[in-house]
PDB file of C-alpha atoms and ligand atoms in Angstrom:
ATOM      1  CA  UNK O   1       8.005 -58.950  29.585  1.00 31.00           C
ATOM      2  CA  UNK O   2       6.507 -59.448  26.162  1.00 39.00           C
ATOM      3  CA  UNK O   3       8.236 -61.063  23.249  1.00 38.00           C
ATOM      4  CA  UNK O   4       8.034 -57.765  21.423  1.00 41.00           C
ATOM      5  CA  UNK O   5      10.060 -55.975  24.067  1.00 41.00           C
ATOM      6  CA  UNK O   6      12.607 -58.776  24.287  1.00 39.00           C
ATOM      7  CA  UNK O   7      13.313 -58.102  20.628  1.00 43.00           C
ATOM      8  CA  UNK O   8      13.096 -54.350  21.022  1.00 46.00           C
ATOM      9  CA  UNK O   9      16.194 -52.101  21.081  1.00 45.00           C
ATOM     10  CA  UNK O  10      18.776 -52.857  23.762  1.00 45.00           C
ATOM     11  CA  UNK O  11      18.141 -51.848  27.383  1.00 49.00           C
ATOM     12  CA  UNK O  12      19.007 -48.247  28.122  1.00 47.00           C
ATOM     13  CA  UNK O  13      18.125 -46.926  24.679  1.00 44.00           C
ATOM     14  CA  UNK O  14      15.122 -44.597  24.478  1.00 53.00           C
ATOM     15  CA  UNK O  15      11.706 -46.087  23.873  1.00 81.00           C
ATOM     16  CA  UNK O  16      11.339 -44.130  20.662  1.00 89.00           C
ATOM     17  CA  UNK O  17      14.255 -42.714  18.649  1.00 95.00           C
ATOM     18  CA  UNK O  18      15.334 -39.073  18.874  1.00 95.00           C
ATOM     19  CA  UNK O  19      13.912 -36.887  16.081  1.00 97.00           C
ATOM     20  CA  UNK O  20      16.167 -36.535  13.065  1.00 98.00           C
ATOM     21  CA  UNK O  21      16.093 -34.698   9.721  1.00 97.00           C
ATOM     22  CA  UNK O  22      18.771 -36.999   8.353  1.00 98.00           C
ATOM     23  CA  UNK O  23      17.320 -39.585   5.960  1.00 98.00           C
ATOM     24  CA  UNK O  24      20.092 -42.141   6.539  1.00 98.00           C
ATOM     25  CA  UNK O  25      19.629 -41.930  10.329  1.00 98.00           C
ATOM     26  CA  UNK O  26      15.854 -42.060   9.872  1.00 98.00           C
ATOM     27  CA  UNK O  27      16.173 -45.267   7.875  1.00 98.00           C
ATOM     28  CA  UNK O  28      18.344 -46.759  10.626  1.00 98.00           C
ATOM     29  CA  UNK O  29      15.659 -45.805  13.150  1.00 98.00           C
ATOM     30  CA  UNK O  30      12.987 -47.479  11.051  1.00 98.00           C
ATOM     31  CA  UNK O  31      15.119 -50.629  10.784  1.00 98.00           C
ATOM     32  CA  UNK O  32      15.723 -50.705  14.556  1.00 96.00           C
ATOM     33  CA  UNK O  33      12.546 -49.295  16.071  1.00 97.00           C
ATOM     34  CA  UNK O  34      10.060 -49.465  13.203  1.00 98.00           C
ATOM     35  CA  UNK O  35       9.624 -45.679  13.219  1.00 98.00           C
ATOM     36  CA  UNK O  36      11.365 -42.351  13.019  1.00 98.00           C
ATOM     37  CA  UNK O  37      10.353 -38.783  13.832  1.00 97.00           C
ATOM     38  CA  UNK O  38      11.145 -35.945  11.417  1.00 98.00           C
ATOM     39  CA  UNK O  39      11.006 -32.565  13.214  1.00 97.00           C
ATOM     40  CA  UNK O  40      10.055 -29.149  11.835  1.00 96.00           C
ATOM     41  CA  UNK O  41       8.645 -30.297   8.513  1.00 96.00           C
ATOM     42  CA  UNK O  42       5.524 -28.201   8.201  1.00 93.00           C
ATOM     43  CA  UNK O  43       7.181 -24.829   7.853  1.00 89.00           C
ATOM     44  CA  UNK O  44       5.697 -21.438   6.943  1.00 89.00           C
ATOM     45  CA  UNK O  45       1.916 -21.483   6.887  1.00 94.00           C
ATOM     46  CA  UNK O  46       1.724 -25.156   5.805  1.00 95.00           C
ATOM     47  CA  UNK O  47       0.675 -26.277   9.289  1.00 96.00           C
ATOM     48  CA  UNK O  48      -2.061 -23.672   9.643  1.00 97.00           C
ATOM     49  CA  UNK O  49      -3.452 -24.347   6.167  1.00 97.00           C
ATOM     50  CA  UNK O  50      -3.623 -28.115   6.719  1.00 98.00           C
ATOM     51  CA  UNK O  51      -4.932 -27.811  10.278  1.00 98.00           C
ATOM     52  CA  UNK O  52      -7.630 -25.276   9.376  1.00 98.00           C
ATOM     53  CA  UNK O  53      -8.675 -27.373   6.377  1.00 98.00           C
ATOM     54  CA  UNK O  54      -8.905 -30.536   8.459  1.00 98.00           C
ATOM     55  CA  UNK O  55     -10.962 -29.053  11.265  1.00 98.00           C
ATOM     56  CA  UNK O  56     -13.215 -27.399   8.664  1.00 98.00           C
ATOM     57  CA  UNK O  57     -13.785 -30.752   6.943  1.00 97.00           C
ATOM     58  CA  UNK O  58     -14.393 -32.499  10.276  1.00 97.00           C
ATOM     59  CA  UNK O  59     -16.863 -29.837  11.337  1.00 96.00           C
ATOM     60  CA  UNK O  60     -18.649 -30.014   8.006  1.00 96.00           C
ATOM     61  CA  UNK O  61     -18.960 -33.815   8.305  1.00 95.00           C
ATOM     62  CA  UNK O  62     -20.386 -33.453  11.800  1.00 93.00           C
ATOM     63  CA  UNK O  63     -22.833 -30.758  10.754  1.00 94.00           C
ATOM     64  CA  UNK O  64     -24.135 -33.059   8.004  1.00 92.00           C
ATOM     65  CA  UNK O  65     -24.269 -36.115  10.259  1.00 88.00           C
ATOM     66  CA  UNK O  66     -21.558 -37.768   8.159  1.00 85.00           C
ATOM     67  CA  UNK O  67     -18.892 -38.035  10.810  1.00 82.00           C
ATOM     68  CA  UNK O  68     -16.988 -41.311  11.048  1.00 83.00           C
ATOM     69  CA  UNK O  69     -15.961 -42.670  14.394  1.00 79.00           C
ATOM     70  CA  UNK O  70     -12.917 -44.701  15.276  1.00 74.00           C
ATOM     71  CA  UNK O  71     -11.592 -46.356  18.385  1.00 62.00           C
ATOM     72  CA  UNK O  72     -11.748 -49.673  20.183  1.00 56.00           C
ATOM     73  CA  UNK O  73     -15.484 -49.551  20.599  1.00 53.00           C
ATOM     74  CA  UNK O  74     -17.027 -47.322  17.941  1.00 51.00           C
ATOM     75  CA  UNK O  75     -20.443 -47.490  19.592  1.00 50.00           C
ATOM     76  CA  UNK O  76     -19.306 -45.835  22.818  1.00 56.00           C
ATOM     77  CA  UNK O  77     -16.737 -43.477  21.391  1.00 67.00           C
ATOM     78  CA  UNK O  78     -18.415 -40.332  20.238  1.00 77.00           C
ATOM     79  CA  UNK O  79     -15.462 -37.982  20.494  1.00 89.00           C
ATOM     80  CA  UNK O  80     -12.831 -39.477  18.168  1.00 92.00           C
ATOM     81  CA  UNK O  81     -13.422 -38.614  14.538  1.00 94.00           C
ATOM     82  CA  UNK O  82     -11.936 -39.925  11.308  1.00 94.00           C
ATOM     83  CA  UNK O  83     -11.994 -37.904   8.089  1.00 95.00           C
ATOM     84  CA  UNK O  84     -11.505 -40.073   5.014  1.00 93.00           C
ATOM     85  CA  UNK O  85      -9.894 -39.060   1.737  1.00 93.00           C
ATOM     86  CA  UNK O  86      -8.613 -35.662   2.832  1.00 96.00           C
ATOM     87  CA  UNK O  87      -6.852 -35.325  -0.515  1.00 94.00           C
ATOM     88  CA  UNK O  88     -10.236 -34.451  -2.003  1.00 94.00           C
ATOM     89  CA  UNK O  89     -11.133 -32.020   0.771  1.00 96.00           C
ATOM     90  CA  UNK O  90      -8.458 -29.328   0.309  1.00 96.00           C
ATOM     91  CA  UNK O  91      -5.270 -28.696  -1.731  1.00 95.00           C
ATOM     92  CA  UNK O  92      -3.333 -28.340   1.544  1.00 97.00           C
ATOM     93  CA  UNK O  93      -3.287 -32.141   1.764  1.00 96.00           C
ATOM     94  CA  UNK O  94      -1.538 -32.502  -1.586  1.00 95.00           C
ATOM     95  CA  UNK O  95       1.421 -30.814   0.113  1.00 95.00           C
ATOM     96  CA  UNK O  96       1.455 -33.637   2.686  1.00 96.00           C
ATOM     97  CA  UNK O  97       0.746 -36.647   0.442  1.00 95.00           C
ATOM     98  CA  UNK O  98       3.420 -35.692  -2.106  1.00 95.00           C
ATOM     99  CA  UNK O  99       5.851 -33.980   0.270  1.00 97.00           C
ATOM    100  CA  UNK O 100       9.504 -34.410  -0.696  1.00 97.00           C
ATOM    101  CA  UNK O 101      10.392 -35.983   2.653  1.00 98.00           C
ATOM    102  CA  UNK O 102       7.487 -38.455   2.496  1.00 97.00           C
ATOM    103  CA  UNK O 103       8.344 -39.516  -1.048  1.00 96.00           C
ATOM    104  CA  UNK O 104      12.040 -39.908  -0.163  1.00 97.00           C
ATOM    105  CA  UNK O 105      11.118 -42.300   2.665  1.00 98.00           C
ATOM    106  CA  UNK O 106       8.661 -44.182   0.449  1.00 96.00           C
ATOM    107  CA  UNK O 107      11.319 -44.693  -2.234  1.00 97.00           C
ATOM    108  CA  UNK O 108      13.952 -45.749   0.284  1.00 98.00           C
ATOM    109  CA  UNK O 109      11.756 -48.195   2.248  1.00 98.00           C
ATOM    110  CA  UNK O 110       9.341 -49.557  -0.377  1.00 96.00           C
ATOM    111  CA  UNK O 111      11.090 -48.893  -3.672  1.00 95.00           C
ATOM    112  CA  UNK O 112       9.542 -47.258  -6.712  1.00 93.00           C
ATOM    113  CA  UNK O 113       6.883 -47.203  -8.076  1.00 93.00           C
ATOM    114  CA  UNK O 114       4.748 -47.201  -4.970  1.00 93.00           C
ATOM    115  CA  UNK O 115       1.100 -46.305  -4.402  1.00 94.00           C
ATOM    116  CA  UNK O 116      -0.633 -43.850  -2.131  1.00 94.00           C
ATOM    117  CA  UNK O 117      -3.138 -46.258  -0.601  1.00 93.00           C
ATOM    118  CA  UNK O 118      -5.058 -43.792   1.495  1.00 94.00           C
ATOM    119  CA  UNK O 119      -4.745 -40.453   3.223  1.00 95.00           C
ATOM    120  CA  UNK O 120      -7.157 -39.904   6.074  1.00 96.00           C
ATOM    121  CA  UNK O 121      -7.132 -38.084   9.383  1.00 97.00           C
ATOM    122  CA  UNK O 122      -7.768 -39.172  12.951  1.00 96.00           C
ATOM    123  CA  UNK O 123      -8.805 -36.553  15.470  1.00 96.00           C
ATOM    124  CA  UNK O 124      -8.883 -37.670  19.071  1.00 95.00           C
ATOM    125  CA  UNK O 125     -11.199 -35.772  21.370  1.00 94.00           C
ATOM    126  CA  UNK O 126     -11.460 -35.386  25.148  1.00 94.00           C
ATOM    127  CA  UNK O 127     -12.135 -38.806  26.675  1.00 92.00           C
ATOM    128  CA  UNK O 128     -11.550 -40.535  23.325  1.00 92.00           C
ATOM    129  CA  UNK O 129     -10.693 -44.216  23.678  1.00 90.00           C
ATOM    130  CA  UNK O 130      -7.768 -46.233  22.382  1.00 91.00           C
ATOM    131  CA  UNK O 131      -7.691 -48.090  19.119  1.00 91.00           C
ATOM    132  CA  UNK O 132      -7.013 -51.807  18.997  1.00 92.00           C
ATOM    133  CA  UNK O 133      -3.285 -52.678  18.783  1.00 95.00           C
ATOM    134  CA  UNK O 134      -2.531 -53.465  15.156  1.00 95.00           C
ATOM    135  CA  UNK O 135       0.025 -53.445  12.358  1.00 97.00           C
ATOM    136  CA  UNK O 136      -0.953 -51.624   9.180  1.00 97.00           C
ATOM    137  CA  UNK O 137      -0.280 -54.493   6.787  1.00 96.00           C
ATOM    138  CA  UNK O 138      -3.110 -56.585   8.250  1.00 91.00           C
ATOM    139  CA  UNK O 139      -4.308 -57.272   4.710  1.00 91.00           C
ATOM    140  CA  UNK O 140      -1.139 -59.248   3.963  1.00 95.00           C
ATOM    141  CA  UNK O 141      -1.505 -62.978   4.727  1.00 95.00           C
ATOM    142  CA  UNK O 142       1.090 -64.472   7.100  1.00 97.00           C
ATOM    143  CA  UNK O 143       3.844 -65.604   6.987  1.00 97.00           C
ATOM    144  CA  UNK O 144       4.994 -62.140   6.011  1.00 98.00           C
ATOM    145  CA  UNK O 145       7.923 -61.445   3.711  1.00 96.00           C
ATOM    146  CA  UNK O 146      10.963 -60.050   5.496  1.00 96.00           C
ATOM    147  CA  UNK O 147      10.398 -56.549   4.083  1.00 97.00           C
ATOM    148  CA  UNK O 148       7.576 -54.129   4.990  1.00 98.00           C
ATOM    149  CA  UNK O 149       4.808 -53.926   2.408  1.00 97.00           C
ATOM    150  CA  UNK O 150       3.750 -50.408   3.344  1.00 97.00           C
ATOM    151  CA  UNK O 151       4.779 -47.193   5.049  1.00 98.00           C
ATOM    152  CA  UNK O 152       2.754 -44.653   6.998  1.00 98.00           C
ATOM    153  CA  UNK O 153       3.644 -40.975   7.291  1.00 98.00           C
ATOM    154  CA  UNK O 154       1.740 -39.376  10.155  1.00 98.00           C
ATOM    155  CA  UNK O 155       1.545 -35.600   9.990  1.00 98.00           C
ATOM    156  CA  UNK O 156       1.079 -34.049  13.437  1.00 98.00           C
ATOM    157  CA  UNK O 157      -1.258 -31.083  13.020  1.00 98.00           C
ATOM    158  CA  UNK O 158      -1.551 -30.626  16.796  1.00 98.00           C
ATOM    159  CA  UNK O 159       1.044 -31.399  19.442  1.00 97.00           C
ATOM    160  CA  UNK O 160       1.012 -35.154  19.946  1.00 97.00           C
ATOM    161  CA  UNK O 161       1.260 -35.660  23.717  1.00 97.00           C
ATOM    162  CA  UNK O 162       0.541 -38.725  25.790  1.00 96.00           C
ATOM    163  CA  UNK O 163      -2.429 -36.980  27.433  1.00 97.00           C
ATOM    164  CA  UNK O 164      -3.966 -36.110  24.070  1.00 97.00           C
ATOM    165  CA  UNK O 165      -3.744 -39.676  22.824  1.00 96.00           C
ATOM    166  CA  UNK O 166      -0.495 -39.620  20.852  1.00 97.00           C
ATOM    167  CA  UNK O 167      -0.068 -42.734  18.737  1.00 97.00           C
ATOM    168  CA  UNK O 168       1.396 -45.493  20.934  1.00 96.00           C
ATOM    169  CA  UNK O 169       4.011 -47.898  19.546  1.00 96.00           C
ATOM    170  CA  UNK O 170       5.640 -51.174  20.503  1.00 96.00           C
ATOM    171  CA  UNK O 171       9.139 -50.199  19.319  1.00 96.00           C
ATOM    172  CA  UNK O 172      10.935 -53.055  17.587  1.00 96.00           C
ATOM    173  CA  UNK O 173       7.764 -55.133  17.167  1.00 97.00           C
ATOM    174  CA  UNK O 174       8.165 -55.043  13.372  1.00 97.00           C
ATOM    175  CA  UNK O 175      10.993 -57.520  13.851  1.00 97.00           C
ATOM    176  CA  UNK O 176       8.498 -60.128  15.069  1.00 97.00           C
ATOM    177  CA  UNK O 177       7.213 -60.004  11.489  1.00 98.00           C
ATOM    178  CA  UNK O 178       3.610 -60.814  12.408  1.00 98.00           C
ATOM    179  CA  UNK O 179       0.445 -59.027  13.352  1.00 97.00           C
ATOM    180  CA  UNK O 180      -0.442 -58.775  17.059  1.00 97.00           C
ATOM    181  CA  UNK O 181      -2.856 -61.467  18.253  1.00 96.00           C
ATOM    182  CA  UNK O 182      -5.705 -60.790  20.698  1.00 94.00           C
ATOM    183  CA  UNK O 183      -3.469 -62.060  23.521  1.00 97.00           C
ATOM    184  CA  UNK O 184      -0.900 -59.343  22.648  1.00 96.00           C
ATOM    185  CA  UNK O 185      -3.419 -56.552  23.256  1.00 93.00           C
ATOM    186  CA  UNK O 186      -1.874 -55.501  26.576  1.00 92.00           C
ATOM    187  CA  UNK O 187       1.738 -55.381  25.316  1.00 94.00           C
ATOM    188  CA  UNK O 188       3.384 -52.248  26.824  1.00 93.00           C
ATOM    189  CA  UNK O 189       3.494 -49.342  24.392  1.00 95.00           C
ATOM    190  CA  UNK O 190       5.409 -46.058  24.240  1.00 95.00           C
ATOM    191  CA  UNK O 191       3.619 -42.813  23.314  1.00 94.00           C
ATOM    192  CA  UNK O 192       5.066 -41.089  20.297  1.00 94.00           C
ATOM    193  CA  UNK O 193       5.216 -37.534  21.610  1.00 94.00           C
ATOM    194  CA  UNK O 194       5.959 -35.033  18.843  1.00 96.00           C
ATOM    195  CA  UNK O 195       5.114 -31.369  18.371  1.00 96.00           C
ATOM    196  CA  UNK O 196       2.828 -30.154  15.614  1.00 97.00           C
ATOM    197  CA  UNK O 197       4.972 -29.576  12.487  1.00 94.00           C
ATOM    198  CA  UNK O 198       6.556 -33.041  12.881  1.00 97.00           C
ATOM    199  CA  UNK O 199       6.070 -36.082  10.689  1.00 98.00           C
ATOM    200  CA  UNK O 200       6.334 -39.607  12.071  1.00 98.00           C
ATOM    201  CA  UNK O 201       7.318 -42.246   9.548  1.00 98.00           C
ATOM    202  CA  UNK O 202       6.603 -45.853  10.463  1.00 98.00           C
ATOM    203  CA  UNK O 203       6.770 -49.092   8.572  1.00 98.00           C
ATOM    204  CA  UNK O 204       3.768 -51.330   8.123  1.00 98.00           C
ATOM    205  CA  UNK O 205       4.666 -54.137  10.548  1.00 98.00           C
ATOM    206  CA  UNK O 206       5.239 -52.113  13.713  1.00 98.00           C
ATOM    207  CA  UNK O 207       2.451 -52.532  16.300  1.00 97.00           C
ATOM    208  CA  UNK O 208       0.656 -49.362  17.284  1.00 97.00           C
ATOM    209  CA  UNK O 209      -2.652 -47.806  18.234  1.00 95.00           C
ATOM    210  CA  UNK O 210      -4.267 -44.437  18.895  1.00 95.00           C
ATOM    211  CA  UNK O 211      -3.755 -43.483  22.540  1.00 94.00           C
ATOM    212  CA  UNK O 212      -6.471 -42.613  25.043  1.00 93.00           C
ATOM    213  CA  UNK O 213      -7.179 -38.852  25.116  1.00 95.00           C
ATOM    214  CA  UNK O 214      -7.271 -38.015  28.849  1.00 95.00           C
ATOM    215  CA  UNK O 215      -7.644 -34.242  28.467  1.00 96.00           C
ATOM    216  CA  UNK O 216     -10.756 -32.250  29.295  1.00 95.00           C
ATOM    217  CA  UNK O 217     -10.718 -30.073  26.207  1.00 96.00           C
ATOM    218  CA  UNK O 218      -7.827 -30.821  23.819  1.00 97.00           C
ATOM    219  CA  UNK O 219      -8.054 -32.450  20.439  1.00 97.00           C
ATOM    220  CA  UNK O 220      -5.221 -34.118  18.562  1.00 97.00           C
ATOM    221  CA  UNK O 221      -5.339 -34.150  14.793  1.00 98.00           C
ATOM    222  CA  UNK O 222      -3.075 -36.383  12.730  1.00 98.00           C
ATOM    223  CA  UNK O 223      -3.135 -36.972   8.987  1.00 98.00           C
ATOM    224  CA  UNK O 224      -2.001 -40.471   8.055  1.00 98.00           C
ATOM    225  CA  UNK O 225      -0.666 -40.970   4.545  1.00 96.00           C
ATOM    226  CA  UNK O 226      -0.371 -44.686   3.778  1.00 96.00           C
ATOM    227  CA  UNK O 227       1.788 -45.931   0.913  1.00 96.00           C
ATOM    228  CA  UNK O 228       2.223 -49.490  -0.360  1.00 95.00           C
ATOM    229  CA  UNK O 229       4.214 -51.538  -2.763  1.00 95.00           C
ATOM    230  CA  UNK O 230       2.239 -51.810  -6.015  1.00 91.00           C
ATOM    231  CA  UNK O 231       2.206 -55.593  -6.452  1.00 88.00           C
ATOM    232  CA  UNK O 232      -1.525 -56.330  -6.399  1.00 80.00           C
ATOM    233  CA  UNK O 233      -2.595 -53.368  -8.478  1.00 88.00           C
ATOM    234  CA  UNK O 234      -4.746 -54.493 -11.416  1.00 89.00           C
ATOM    235  CA  UNK O 235      -2.781 -54.732 -14.644  1.00 88.00           C
ATOM    236  CA  UNK O 236      -5.567 -52.972 -16.550  1.00 93.00           C
ATOM    237  CA  UNK O 237      -6.806 -49.747 -14.941  1.00 93.00           C
ATOM    238  CA  UNK O 238     -10.552 -50.497 -15.046  1.00 94.00           C
ATOM    239  CA  UNK O 239     -11.520 -47.191 -13.457  1.00 94.00           C
ATOM    240  CA  UNK O 240     -10.136 -45.354 -16.467  1.00 94.00           C
ATOM    241  CA  UNK O 241     -10.624 -47.828 -19.276  1.00 94.00           C
ATOM    242  CA  UNK O 242     -13.849 -49.751 -18.683  1.00 94.00           C
ATOM    243  CA  UNK O 243     -16.806 -49.140 -21.005  1.00 95.00           C
ATOM    244  CA  UNK O 244     -19.376 -47.508 -18.636  1.00 94.00           C
ATOM    245  CA  UNK O 245     -22.238 -49.860 -19.549  1.00 95.00           C
ATOM    246  CA  UNK O 246     -20.227 -52.864 -18.374  1.00 95.00           C
ATOM    247  CA  UNK O 247     -20.304 -51.479 -14.862  1.00 94.00           C
ATOM    248  CA  UNK O 248     -23.929 -50.396 -15.202  1.00 94.00           C
ATOM    249  CA  UNK O 249     -25.138 -53.932 -15.969  1.00 95.00           C
ATOM    250  CA  UNK O 250     -22.486 -55.872 -14.070  1.00 94.00           C
ATOM    251  CA  UNK O 251     -23.353 -58.751 -11.738  1.00 94.00           C
ATOM    252  CA  UNK O 252     -22.345 -58.570  -8.064  1.00 95.00           C
ATOM    253  CA  UNK O 253     -19.431 -60.896  -8.815  1.00 93.00           C
ATOM    254  CA  UNK O 254     -18.291 -58.805 -11.767  1.00 93.00           C
ATOM    255  CA  UNK O 255     -18.375 -55.686  -9.558  1.00 95.00           C
ATOM    256  CA  UNK O 256     -16.159 -57.477  -7.038  1.00 93.00           C
ATOM    257  CA  UNK O 257     -13.675 -58.580  -9.716  1.00 93.00           C
ATOM    258  CA  UNK O 258     -13.483 -55.084 -11.181  1.00 94.00           C
ATOM    259  CA  UNK O 259     -12.950 -53.475  -7.778  1.00 93.00           C
ATOM    260  CA  UNK O 260     -16.255 -51.602  -7.544  1.00 94.00           C
ATOM    261  CA  UNK O 261     -17.677 -53.757  -4.757  1.00 94.00           C
ATOM    262  CA  UNK O 262     -15.235 -54.381  -1.977  1.00 92.00           C
ATOM    263  CA  UNK O 263     -14.470 -54.797   1.711  1.00 90.00           C
ATOM    264  CA  UNK O 264     -11.567 -53.181   3.574  1.00 87.00           C
ATOM    265  CA  UNK O 265      -9.576 -52.022   0.539  1.00 88.00           C
ATOM    266  CA  UNK O 266     -10.613 -49.990  -2.516  1.00 90.00           C
ATOM    267  CA  UNK O 267     -13.101 -47.923  -0.529  1.00 91.00           C
ATOM    268  CA  UNK O 268     -14.656 -44.562  -1.316  1.00 91.00           C
ATOM    269  CA  UNK O 269     -14.724 -42.416   1.829  1.00 87.00           C
ATOM    270  CA  UNK O 270     -14.490 -45.524   3.986  1.00 87.00           C
ATOM    271  CA  UNK O 271     -17.224 -47.585   2.283  1.00 90.00           C
ATOM    272  CA  UNK O 272     -17.626 -49.875  -0.708  1.00 93.00           C
ATOM    273  CA  UNK O 273     -18.467 -47.789  -3.800  1.00 90.00           C
ATOM    274  CA  UNK O 274     -21.258 -50.168  -4.876  1.00 87.00           C
TER     275      UNK O 274
HETATM  276  O1  LIG G   1      -4.722 -42.248  15.404  1.00 85.25           O
HETATM  277  C1  LIG G   1      -3.620 -42.751  15.612  1.00 85.25           C
HETATM  278  O2  LIG G   1      -2.831 -42.286  16.428  1.00 85.25           O
HETATM  279  C2  LIG G   1      -3.216 -44.033  14.923  1.00 85.25           C
HETATM  280  C3  LIG G   1      -4.069 -44.337  13.730  1.00 85.25           C
HETATM  281  C4  LIG G   1      -3.960 -45.705  13.201  1.00 85.25           C
HETATM  282  O3  LIG G   1      -3.172 -46.494  13.612  1.00 85.25           O
HETATM  283  C5  LIG G   1      -4.872 -46.120  12.131  1.00 85.25           C
HETATM  284  O4  LIG G   1      -5.766 -45.337  11.730  1.00 85.25           O
HETATM  285  O5  LIG G   1      -4.732 -47.260  11.651  1.00 85.25           O
END
């Protein structure tokens, strides 16, 4: 049995917590398991608008040869597709990024102000492979502070089932307060099954990965809104205040310092802007 599971919730309790609409209970779930499921959030036509918009954007990216892959081995995985920066693709995603429930969790877990770090979508496709086991705050050097530095709100736009590659979690692993190492890759995980219209809120230290899509024809679309504490934001907002010619004639090093040339963070549609 792995260290993560020894520290996981007591024997006999469910692998993932029961869905709840109650914020206080949700926060307890996040403290104990690292995640909570909020049922029935995308009411009215909100689900259809977001789902249609996402599949339209994904299809458009494919048609233009701009599709982004994700998975354990990008080279061999042609069926999973990531769509970056969905906020700019359709107004339906504003309703997810700034949703009352999402913002309430962000304020309660991270404090305020916080930043929307990214909002992108992962669509698993038939045969799509797993992602590597990871925690979302991989950019934070260890040892980690005792509080999460970020929060993810996953919007289920299709039913998340184990067969379709629902996100898989190591419940309680956030309490290890470290990222998984290569030797942790086979740690047992629990699929986070949740119907479309649900949101899954998980803190940045809990270990997780995209599951393997074992279906013949089903896709699974999730929109992941990632929020962080604002501590390393630049004090001056260069993107708004910089004289344009400074960027135009800037050295490579100056572009790095100003945030225009980057790796991993500060991307534009998944790539460095310069
Ligand atoms: O696609 C998923 O289920 C999980 C996505 C994820 O963990 C990520 O994109 O970092």
